Amino acid sequence: MTPKHHWYIDDGVVAGPVAAIARVLAIIQESGPPLGLNINIAKCELFSSRDLSSFPEEMRRSNVPHFEILGAPIGRYISSSLHLYNSLVDPQDSLTHESVGDSPLSQKVLSSKIEDQQFNNLFHNASVTDRARLLSISSPHASAWLSVTPSPRLNLHLEPAEFQVALKWWDVFYDFCQRACLGPRLEMGCGAGSDSQSRPADVLVPNWDLGKPAAFDLSVTSTLQSSALLEASVTAGSAAQLAENRKHNNSDKKCDELGWACIPLVVETYGCWGAEAVAALSKLAGRLSVRNNEPKSKTIFSLYSCLGLTLVRANCRAILSRLT
């Protein structure tokens, strides 16, 4: 039997026969170090009623039928989920086994309730700055990059060290426009300097909507900027909306003179996308899905995953450049 495995960044869960799990552990111990990945045996846990004597003694063991992995209750019944949920809420809001039931659907609903309550508790106790950060990173598509399958050949991976600060994620957007056969053009030098007002587009798409060209002005804005912080701590995307308004104030007049539609594509540093970017990417995904004969939802996932990974890569470069 082939073991099943799921990963969240560097945390993994592997399930299968004892012998298969032992082989997986051996592979990780042998192949990980050359890649800079060293397993911490003391933080590993084994859950089984079988003989586990073949595993290192430092690994923690449990034979109970209910347990948690990364905060998620696992087990045939939902007793552990109920206990976790009730520990998060006031006594008057607690649930009983009889009120929930014991079906897989009940487990899923209860797990969702637990996640929502954990977020609410965290948000309630957070500062204004942390509330803005939480709302941004929990917005739709902000974590899409976590689902990317690492692939150096497709440039879908993070290098061990990212030392340059420059961010040109419009290259990714340009590439997707090319795939959709929209004939995009990169407007060189429009991001800074005296030419920024005369050519207000990072990417120009000649035929975007009913034959009208669209000037896409792409930028990343800080979620924690002082001018938007208070509102961002209440409403996700406030910083992105503020940046969109600035883009229109700076570029609408020139775009009107050229017969272009001005479309700001703004993403916050924590991954929250502006409303105009969401609408534009949805439209681009629709064209791509028709051309590739695939569901639009799959194309949207691919778009946000690639763009999100580019944003994270740039954040890593910015942090590492300060450290060096």
mmCIF file of C-alpha atoms in Angstrom:
data_model
loop_
_atom_site.group_PDB
_atom_site.id
_atom_site.type_symbol
_atom_site.label_atom_id
_atom_site.label_comp_id
_atom_site.label_asym_id
_atom_site.label_seq_id
_atom_site.Cartn_x
_atom_site.Cartn_y
_atom_site.Cartn_z
ATOM 1 C CA MET A 1 0.000 0.000 0.000
ATOM 2 C CA THR A 2 1.365 3.398 -0.996
ATOM 3 C CA PRO A 3 1.311 5.851 1.917
ATOM 4 C CA LYS A 4 -0.722 9.043 1.560
ATOM 5 C CA HIS A 5 0.958 12.314 2.388
ATOM 6 C CA HIS A 6 0.049 15.989 2.613
ATOM 7 C CA TRP A 7 2.309 18.967 3.296
ATOM 8 C CA TYR A 8 1.960 22.545 4.481
ATOM 9 C CA ILE A 9 5.274 24.277 3.747
ATOM 10 C CA ASP A 10 7.691 22.180 5.852
ATOM 11 C CA ASP A 11 5.090 20.370 7.994
ATOM 12 C CA GLY A 12 3.964 17.012 6.658
ATOM 13 C CA VAL A 13 1.541 14.222 7.495
ATOM 14 C CA VAL A 14 2.127 10.715 6.163
ATOM 15 C CA ALA A 15 -0.390 7.888 6.640
ATOM 16 C CA GLY A 16 -0.033 4.213 5.778
ATOM 17 C CA PRO A 17 1.251 0.849 7.038
ATOM 18 C CA VAL A 18 4.009 0.954 9.660
ATOM 19 C CA ALA A 19 6.615 -0.471 7.247
ATOM 20 C CA ALA A 20 5.746 2.134 4.609
ATOM 21 C CA ILE A 21 6.048 4.994 7.105
ATOM 22 C CA ALA A 22 9.452 3.662 8.175
ATOM 23 C CA ARG A 23 10.608 3.761 4.538
ATOM 24 C CA VAL A 24 9.345 7.334 4.167
ATOM 25 C CA LEU A 25 11.275 8.368 7.264
ATOM 26 C CA ALA A 26 14.438 6.755 5.892
ATOM 27 C CA ILE A 27 14.054 8.608 2.582
ATOM 28 C CA ILE A 28 13.599 11.951 4.338
ATOM 29 C CA GLN A 29 16.609 11.344 6.587
ATOM 30 C CA GLU A 30 18.784 10.369 3.609
ATOM 31 C CA SER A 31 17.638 12.816 0.939
ATOM 32 C CA GLY A 32 16.762 15.845 3.081
ATOM 33 C CA PRO A 33 20.162 17.056 4.371
ATOM 34 C CA PRO A 34 21.729 17.605 0.901
ATOM 35 C CA LEU A 35 18.776 19.914 0.195
ATOM 36 C CA GLY A 36 19.146 21.741 3.494
ATOM 37 C CA LEU A 37 16.135 19.937 5.009
ATOM 38 C CA ASN A 38 16.898 18.299 8.337
ATOM 39 C CA ILE A 39 14.114 16.478 10.135
ATOM 40 C CA ASN A 40 13.688 17.124 13.846
ATOM 41 C CA ILE A 41 12.906 13.657 15.215
ATOM 42 C CA ALA A 42 11.943 15.043 18.627
ATOM 43 C CA LYS A 43 9.092 17.015 17.020
ATOM 44 C CA CYS A 44 7.731 14.020 15.093
ATOM 45 C CA GLU A 45 4.711 12.086 16.347
ATOM 46 C CA LEU A 46 3.526 8.546 15.651
ATOM 47 C CA PHE A 47 -0.143 7.599 15.938
ATOM 48 C CA SER A 48 -0.794 3.859 15.817
ATOM 49 C CA SER A 49 -1.903 0.874 17.899
ATOM 50 C CA ARG A 50 0.776 -1.295 16.190
ATOM 51 C CA ASP A 51 4.323 -2.076 17.264
ATOM 52 C CA LEU A 52 6.470 1.045 16.734
ATOM 53 C CA SER A 53 9.733 -0.241 18.179
ATOM 54 C CA SER A 54 11.516 0.134 14.820
ATOM 55 C CA PHE A 55 11.277 3.932 15.017
ATOM 56 C CA PRO A 56 13.701 6.197 16.911
ATOM 57 C CA GLU A 57 12.987 6.425 20.622
ATOM 58 C CA GLU A 58 12.933 10.234 20.465
ATOM 59 C CA MET A 59 9.711 10.194 18.402
ATOM 60 C CA ARG A 60 6.591 10.758 20.460
ATOM 61 C CA ARG A 61 3.969 8.008 20.311
ATOM 62 C CA SER A 62 0.230 7.741 20.860
ATOM 63 C CA ASN A 63 -2.304 4.954 20.401
ATOM 64 C CA VAL A 64 -5.440 6.983 21.192
ATOM 65 C CA PRO A 65 -8.101 7.072 18.438
ATOM 66 C CA HIS A 66 -8.484 10.861 18.622
ATOM 67 C CA PHE A 67 -5.673 13.346 18.197
ATOM 68 C CA GLU A 68 -4.709 16.637 16.545
ATOM 69 C CA ILE A 69 -2.332 17.427 13.675
ATOM 70 C CA LEU A 70 -1.428 21.079 13.148
ATOM 71 C CA GLY A 71 -4.475 21.997 15.222
ATOM 72 C CA ALA A 72 -6.863 19.848 13.147
ATOM 73 C CA PRO A 73 -8.778 17.136 15.048
ATOM 74 C CA ILE A 74 -8.323 13.652 13.568
ATOM 75 C CA GLY A 75 -10.380 10.586 14.482
ATOM 76 C CA ARG A 76 -13.370 8.443 13.668
ATOM 77 C CA TYR A 77 -15.564 10.348 16.087
ATOM 78 C CA ILE A 78 -15.722 14.046 16.819
ATOM 79 C CA SER A 79 -15.118 14.003 20.568
ATOM 80 C CA SER A 80 -11.735 15.695 20.219
ATOM 81 C CA SER A 81 -13.225 18.359 17.933
ATOM 82 C CA LEU A 82 -15.951 19.126 20.454
ATOM 83 C CA HIS A 83 -13.424 19.421 23.242
ATOM 84 C CA LEU A 84 -11.279 21.811 21.204
ATOM 85 C CA TYR A 85 -14.234 23.946 20.112
ATOM 86 C CA ASN A 86 -15.676 24.189 23.626
ATOM 87 C CA SER A 87 -12.285 25.293 24.948
ATOM 88 C CA LEU A 88 -12.431 28.289 22.590
ATOM 89 C CA VAL A 89 -15.920 29.591 23.374
ATOM 90 C CA ASP A 90 -17.847 30.766 26.421
ATOM 91 C CA PRO A 91 -19.694 28.026 28.353
ATOM 92 C CA GLN A 92 -23.113 29.198 27.148
ATOM 93 C CA ASP A 93 -21.966 28.718 23.521
ATOM 94 C CA SER A 94 -20.526 25.200 23.964
ATOM 95 C CA LEU A 95 -21.769 22.258 21.913
ATOM 96 C CA THR A 96 -22.611 18.677 22.846
ATOM 97 C CA HIS A 97 -22.179 15.429 20.941
ATOM 98 C CA GLU A 98 -25.961 15.108 20.632
ATOM 99 C CA SER A 99 -26.348 18.573 19.088
ATOM 100 C CA VAL A 100 -23.724 17.953 16.400
ATOM 101 C CA GLY A 101 -24.055 14.307 15.391
ATOM 102 C CA ASP A 102 -21.333 11.944 14.224
ATOM 103 C CA SER A 103 -21.268 12.091 10.425
ATOM 104 C CA PRO A 104 -18.260 13.122 8.290
ATOM 105 C CA LEU A 105 -20.209 16.255 7.351
ATOM 106 C CA SER A 106 -20.603 17.122 11.024
ATOM 107 C CA GLN A 107 -16.829 16.788 11.447
ATOM 108 C CA LYS A 108 -16.238 19.138 8.525
ATOM 109 C CA VAL A 109 -18.719 21.721 9.799
ATOM 110 C CA LEU A 110 -17.273 21.563 13.295
ATOM 111 C CA SER A 111 -13.706 21.924 12.004
ATOM 112 C CA SER A 112 -14.814 25.032 10.127
ATOM 113 C CA LYS A 113 -16.383 26.409 13.298
ATOM 114 C CA ILE A 114 -13.133 25.801 15.160
ATOM 115 C CA GLU A 115 -11.091 27.656 12.544
ATOM 116 C CA ASP A 116 -13.519 30.587 12.553
ATOM 117 C CA GLN A 117 -13.503 30.804 16.342
ATOM 118 C CA GLN A 118 -9.701 30.619 16.516
ATOM 119 C CA PHE A 119 -9.483 33.466 14.012
ATOM 120 C CA ASN A 120 -12.074 35.535 15.893
ATOM 121 C CA ASN A 121 -10.229 35.085 19.180
ATOM 122 C CA LEU A 122 -6.923 36.021 17.575
ATOM 123 C CA PHE A 123 -8.445 39.052 15.844
ATOM 124 C CA HIS A 124 -10.206 40.245 19.011
ATOM 125 C CA ASN A 125 -6.957 40.293 20.992
ATOM 126 C CA ALA A 126 -4.818 41.777 18.204
ATOM 127 C CA SER A 127 -3.501 45.319 17.880
ATOM 128 C CA VAL A 128 -4.635 47.630 15.080
ATOM 129 C CA THR A 129 -1.534 46.722 13.066
ATOM 130 C CA ASP A 130 -2.023 42.990 13.544
ATOM 131 C CA ARG A 131 -5.729 43.235 12.688
ATOM 132 C CA ALA A 132 -4.841 44.868 9.357
ATOM 133 C CA ARG A 133 -2.279 42.129 8.741
ATOM 134 C CA LEU A 134 -4.757 39.334 9.624
ATOM 135 C CA LEU A 135 -7.506 40.707 7.388
ATOM 136 C CA SER A 136 -5.121 41.024 4.451
ATOM 137 C CA ILE A 137 -3.569 37.553 4.678
ATOM 138 C CA SER A 138 -6.989 35.926 5.167
ATOM 139 C CA SER A 139 -8.531 37.587 2.100
ATOM 140 C CA PRO A 140 -9.421 35.486 -0.967
ATOM 141 C CA HIS A 141 -6.396 34.280 -2.978
ATOM 142 C CA ALA A 142 -3.859 35.762 -0.513
ATOM 143 C CA SER A 143 -2.516 32.293 0.301
ATOM 144 C CA ALA A 144 -2.770 30.811 -3.187
ATOM 145 C CA TRP A 145 1.029 30.598 -3.451
ATOM 146 C CA LEU A 146 1.077 27.953 -0.707
ATOM 147 C CA SER A 147 -0.626 25.508 -3.080
ATOM 148 C CA VAL A 148 1.989 25.845 -5.822
ATOM 149 C CA THR A 149 3.876 22.648 -6.597
ATOM 150 C CA PRO A 150 7.582 23.663 -6.464
ATOM 151 C CA SER A 151 9.097 23.414 -9.938
ATOM 152 C CA PRO A 152 12.448 25.025 -10.829
ATOM 153 C CA ARG A 153 11.833 24.340 -14.529
ATOM 154 C CA LEU A 154 8.613 26.402 -14.409
ATOM 155 C CA ASN A 155 10.145 28.999 -12.075
ATOM 156 C CA LEU A 156 7.591 28.037 -9.446
ATOM 157 C CA HIS A 157 9.897 27.795 -6.456
ATOM 158 C CA LEU A 158 11.726 29.923 -3.928
ATOM 159 C CA GLU A 159 15.502 30.038 -4.083
ATOM 160 C CA PRO A 160 17.468 29.351 -0.886
ATOM 161 C CA ALA A 161 18.480 32.992 -0.910
ATOM 162 C CA GLU A 162 16.754 35.885 -2.643
ATOM 163 C CA PHE A 163 19.109 38.841 -2.475
ATOM 164 C CA GLN A 164 17.593 41.412 -4.855
ATOM 165 C CA VAL A 165 14.749 43.711 -3.913
ATOM 166 C CA ALA A 166 13.422 44.458 -7.430
ATOM 167 C CA LEU A 167 9.839 43.308 -8.018
ATOM 168 C CA LYS A 168 8.591 42.822 -11.569
ATOM 169 C CA TRP A 169 5.542 40.658 -11.120
ATOM 170 C CA TRP A 170 4.019 42.366 -14.156
ATOM 171 C CA ASP A 171 6.170 39.951 -16.165
ATOM 172 C CA VAL A 172 3.921 37.153 -14.915
ATOM 173 C CA PHE A 173 0.785 39.101 -15.846
ATOM 174 C CA TYR A 174 2.297 39.888 -19.248
ATOM 175 C CA ASP A 175 3.019 36.198 -19.805
ATOM 176 C CA PHE A 176 -0.589 35.212 -19.049
ATOM 177 C CA CYS A 177 -1.838 37.923 -21.441
ATOM 178 C CA GLN A 178 0.412 36.471 -24.135
ATOM 179 C CA ARG A 179 -1.014 33.006 -23.518
ATOM 180 C CA ALA A 180 -4.482 34.480 -24.022
ATOM 181 C CA CYS A 181 -3.292 35.948 -27.367
ATOM 182 C CA LEU A 182 -4.122 39.497 -26.255
ATOM 183 C CA GLY A 183 -0.990 40.999 -27.831
ATOM 184 C CA PRO A 184 0.280 42.738 -24.680
ATOM 185 C CA ARG A 185 3.075 45.302 -24.769
ATOM 186 C CA LEU A 186 5.447 46.169 -21.944
ATOM 187 C CA GLU A 187 5.711 49.921 -21.530
ATOM 188 C CA MET A 188 9.373 50.232 -20.542
ATOM 189 C CA GLY A 189 10.324 52.974 -18.121
ATOM 190 C CA CYS A 190 6.778 53.804 -17.078
ATOM 191 C CA GLY A 191 7.267 52.714 -13.474
ATOM 192 C CA ALA A 192 9.440 55.668 -12.451
ATOM 193 C CA GLY A 193 11.004 58.877 -13.700
ATOM 194 C CA SER A 194 9.735 61.663 -15.937
ATOM 195 C CA ASP A 195 8.112 59.279 -18.411
ATOM 196 C CA SER A 196 5.729 57.791 -15.863
ATOM 197 C CA GLN A 197 2.992 60.326 -16.620
ATOM 198 C CA SER A 198 3.403 60.231 -20.396
ATOM 199 C CA ARG A 199 3.153 56.442 -20.573
ATOM 200 C CA PRO A 200 0.936 55.337 -17.655
ATOM 201 C CA ALA A 201 0.989 51.605 -18.321
ATOM 202 C CA ASP A 202 3.172 48.761 -17.144
ATOM 203 C CA VAL A 203 1.333 46.425 -19.526
ATOM 204 C CA LEU A 204 -0.774 47.670 -22.426
ATOM 205 C CA VAL A 205 -3.392 45.302 -23.891
ATOM 206 C CA PRO A 206 -4.553 46.669 -27.277
ATOM 207 C CA ASN A 207 -7.937 44.915 -27.334
ATOM 208 C CA TRP A 208 -9.228 44.430 -23.816
ATOM 209 C CA ASP A 209 -12.902 45.353 -23.803
ATOM 210 C CA LEU A 210 -15.007 45.910 -26.933
ATOM 211 C CA GLY A 211 -11.917 46.876 -28.887
ATOM 212 C CA LYS A 212 -10.729 49.434 -26.336
ATOM 213 C CA PRO A 213 -7.113 49.199 -25.165
ATOM 214 C CA ALA A 214 -6.407 48.868 -21.456
ATOM 215 C CA ALA A 215 -3.439 50.333 -19.607
ATOM 216 C CA PHE A 216 -2.632 48.091 -16.648
ATOM 217 C CA ASP A 217 -0.749 49.908 -13.917
ATOM 218 C CA LEU A 218 0.663 47.263 -11.575
ATOM 219 C CA SER A 219 1.914 47.907 -8.080
ATOM 220 C CA VAL A 220 2.386 46.475 -4.611
ATOM 221 C CA THR A 221 1.283 48.576 -1.655
ATOM 222 C CA SER A 222 1.914 48.161 2.066
ATOM 223 C CA THR A 223 -0.999 46.939 4.143
ATOM 224 C CA LEU A 224 0.458 48.725 7.170
ATOM 225 C CA GLN A 225 0.967 52.190 5.667
ATOM 226 C CA SER A 226 -0.090 54.904 8.113
ATOM 227 C CA SER A 227 -2.595 56.492 5.710
ATOM 228 C CA ALA A 228 -4.648 53.291 5.502
ATOM 229 C CA LEU A 229 -3.794 51.382 8.681
ATOM 230 C CA LEU A 230 -6.863 52.266 10.755
ATOM 231 C CA GLU A 231 -9.313 51.398 7.980
ATOM 232 C CA ALA A 232 -7.306 48.307 6.996
ATOM 233 C CA SER A 233 -7.711 46.998 10.553
ATOM 234 C CA VAL A 234 -11.480 46.963 9.966
ATOM 235 C CA THR A 235 -11.899 46.257 6.253
ATOM 236 C CA ALA A 236 -9.656 43.978 4.194
ATOM 237 C CA GLY A 237 -8.309 45.603 1.028
ATOM 238 C CA SER A 238 -8.439 49.210 2.259
ATOM 239 C CA ALA A 239 -4.793 49.840 1.419
ATOM 240 C CA ALA A 240 -5.288 48.394 -2.064
ATOM 241 C CA GLN A 241 -8.334 50.593 -2.639
ATOM 242 C CA LEU A 242 -6.382 53.677 -1.582
ATOM 243 C CA ALA A 243 -3.634 52.777 -4.063
ATOM 244 C CA GLU A 244 -6.222 52.232 -6.823
ATOM 245 C CA ASN A 245 -7.622 55.711 -6.194
ATOM 246 C CA ARG A 246 -4.128 57.226 -6.414
ATOM 247 C CA LYS A 247 -3.497 55.420 -9.699
ATOM 248 C CA HIS A 248 -6.711 56.810 -11.188
ATOM 249 C CA ASN A 249 -5.922 60.345 -9.986
ATOM 250 C CA ASN A 250 -2.507 60.161 -11.634
ATOM 251 C CA SER A 251 -3.358 58.356 -14.875
ATOM 252 C CA ASP A 252 -7.036 58.721 -15.821
ATOM 253 C CA LYS A 253 -6.585 62.017 -17.684
ATOM 254 C CA LYS A 254 -3.701 60.772 -19.806
ATOM 255 C CA CYS A 255 -5.431 57.456 -20.518
ATOM 256 C CA ASP A 256 -8.599 59.259 -21.613
ATOM 257 C CA GLU A 257 -6.539 61.346 -24.052
ATOM 258 C CA LEU A 258 -5.052 58.148 -25.516
ATOM 259 C CA GLY A 259 -8.390 56.326 -25.618
ATOM 260 C CA TRP A 260 -7.260 53.774 -23.070
ATOM 261 C CA ALA A 261 -9.030 52.307 -20.073
ATOM 262 C CA CYS A 262 -6.993 52.806 -16.906
ATOM 263 C CA ILE A 263 -6.991 49.618 -14.806
ATOM 264 C CA PRO A 264 -4.857 49.567 -11.640
ATOM 265 C CA LEU A 265 -3.710 46.072 -10.634
ATOM 266 C CA VAL A 266 -2.842 46.470 -6.975
ATOM 267 C CA VAL A 267 -1.903 43.822 -4.426
ATOM 268 C CA GLU A 268 -1.046 44.418 -0.794
ATOM 269 C CA THR A 269 2.218 43.132 0.651
ATOM 270 C CA TYR A 270 0.328 40.446 2.574
ATOM 271 C CA GLY A 271 -1.499 39.221 -0.524
ATOM 272 C CA CYS A 272 -4.867 40.990 -0.506
ATOM 273 C CA TRP A 273 -5.873 41.981 -4.050
ATOM 274 C CA GLY A 274 -7.620 45.206 -5.013
ATOM 275 C CA ALA A 275 -11.169 44.989 -6.358
ATOM 276 C CA GLU A 276 -10.180 46.121 -9.865
ATOM 277 C CA ALA A 277 -7.386 43.545 -9.985
ATOM 278 C CA VAL A 278 -9.808 40.786 -8.987
ATOM 279 C CA ALA A 279 -12.224 41.801 -11.759
ATOM 280 C CA ALA A 280 -9.462 42.051 -14.382
ATOM 281 C CA LEU A 281 -7.882 38.724 -13.438
ATOM 282 C CA SER A 282 -11.294 37.063 -13.555
ATOM 283 C CA LYS A 283 -11.807 38.397 -17.077
ATOM 284 C CA LEU A 284 -8.324 37.279 -18.137
ATOM 285 C CA ALA A 285 -8.964 33.828 -16.658
ATOM 286 C CA GLY A 286 -12.199 33.597 -18.635
ATOM 287 C CA ARG A 287 -10.364 34.201 -21.919
ATOM 288 C CA LEU A 288 -7.597 31.785 -21.010
ATOM 289 C CA SER A 289 -10.011 29.048 -19.972
ATOM 290 C CA VAL A 290 -11.832 29.234 -23.302
ATOM 291 C CA ARG A 291 -8.573 29.118 -25.244
ATOM 292 C CA ASN A 292 -7.197 26.213 -23.188
ATOM 293 C CA ASN A 293 -10.540 24.407 -22.951
ATOM 294 C CA GLU A 294 -10.316 24.101 -19.173
ATOM 295 C CA PRO A 295 -12.561 25.197 -16.285
ATOM 296 C CA LYS A 296 -12.289 28.862 -15.393
ATOM 297 C CA SER A 297 -11.770 27.952 -11.731
ATOM 298 C CA LYS A 298 -8.614 26.032 -12.653
ATOM 299 C CA THR A 299 -7.258 29.000 -14.606
ATOM 300 C CA ILE A 300 -8.011 31.410 -11.760
ATOM 301 C CA PHE A 301 -6.151 29.108 -9.366
ATOM 302 C CA SER A 302 -3.137 29.075 -11.679
ATOM 303 C CA LEU A 303 -3.167 32.864 -12.068
ATOM 304 C CA TYR A 304 -3.281 33.678 -8.382
ATOM 305 C CA SER A 305 -0.810 30.940 -7.490
ATOM 306 C CA CYS A 306 1.852 32.248 -9.877
ATOM 307 C CA LEU A 307 1.275 35.903 -9.033
ATOM 308 C CA GLY A 308 1.190 35.134 -5.306
ATOM 309 C CA LEU A 309 4.443 33.200 -5.472
ATOM 310 C CA THR A 310 6.085 36.123 -7.274
ATOM 311 C CA LEU A 311 4.929 38.459 -4.499
ATOM 312 C CA VAL A 312 6.267 36.167 -1.777
ATOM 313 C CA ARG A 313 9.566 35.812 -3.619
ATOM 314 C CA ALA A 314 9.896 39.605 -3.707
ATOM 315 C CA ASN A 315 9.085 39.861 0.019
ATOM 316 C CA CYS A 316 11.809 37.295 0.705
ATOM 317 C CA ARG A 317 14.285 39.296 -1.362
ATOM 318 C CA ALA A 318 13.439 42.495 0.481
ATOM 319 C CA ILE A 319 13.917 40.849 3.882
ATOM 320 C CA LEU A 320 17.142 39.105 2.908
ATOM 321 C CA SER A 321 18.588 42.265 1.398
ATOM 322 C CA ARG A 322 18.209 43.971 4.777
ATOM 323 C CA LEU A 323 19.795 41.053 6.611
ATOM 324 C CA THR A 324 22.826 41.125 4.308
#
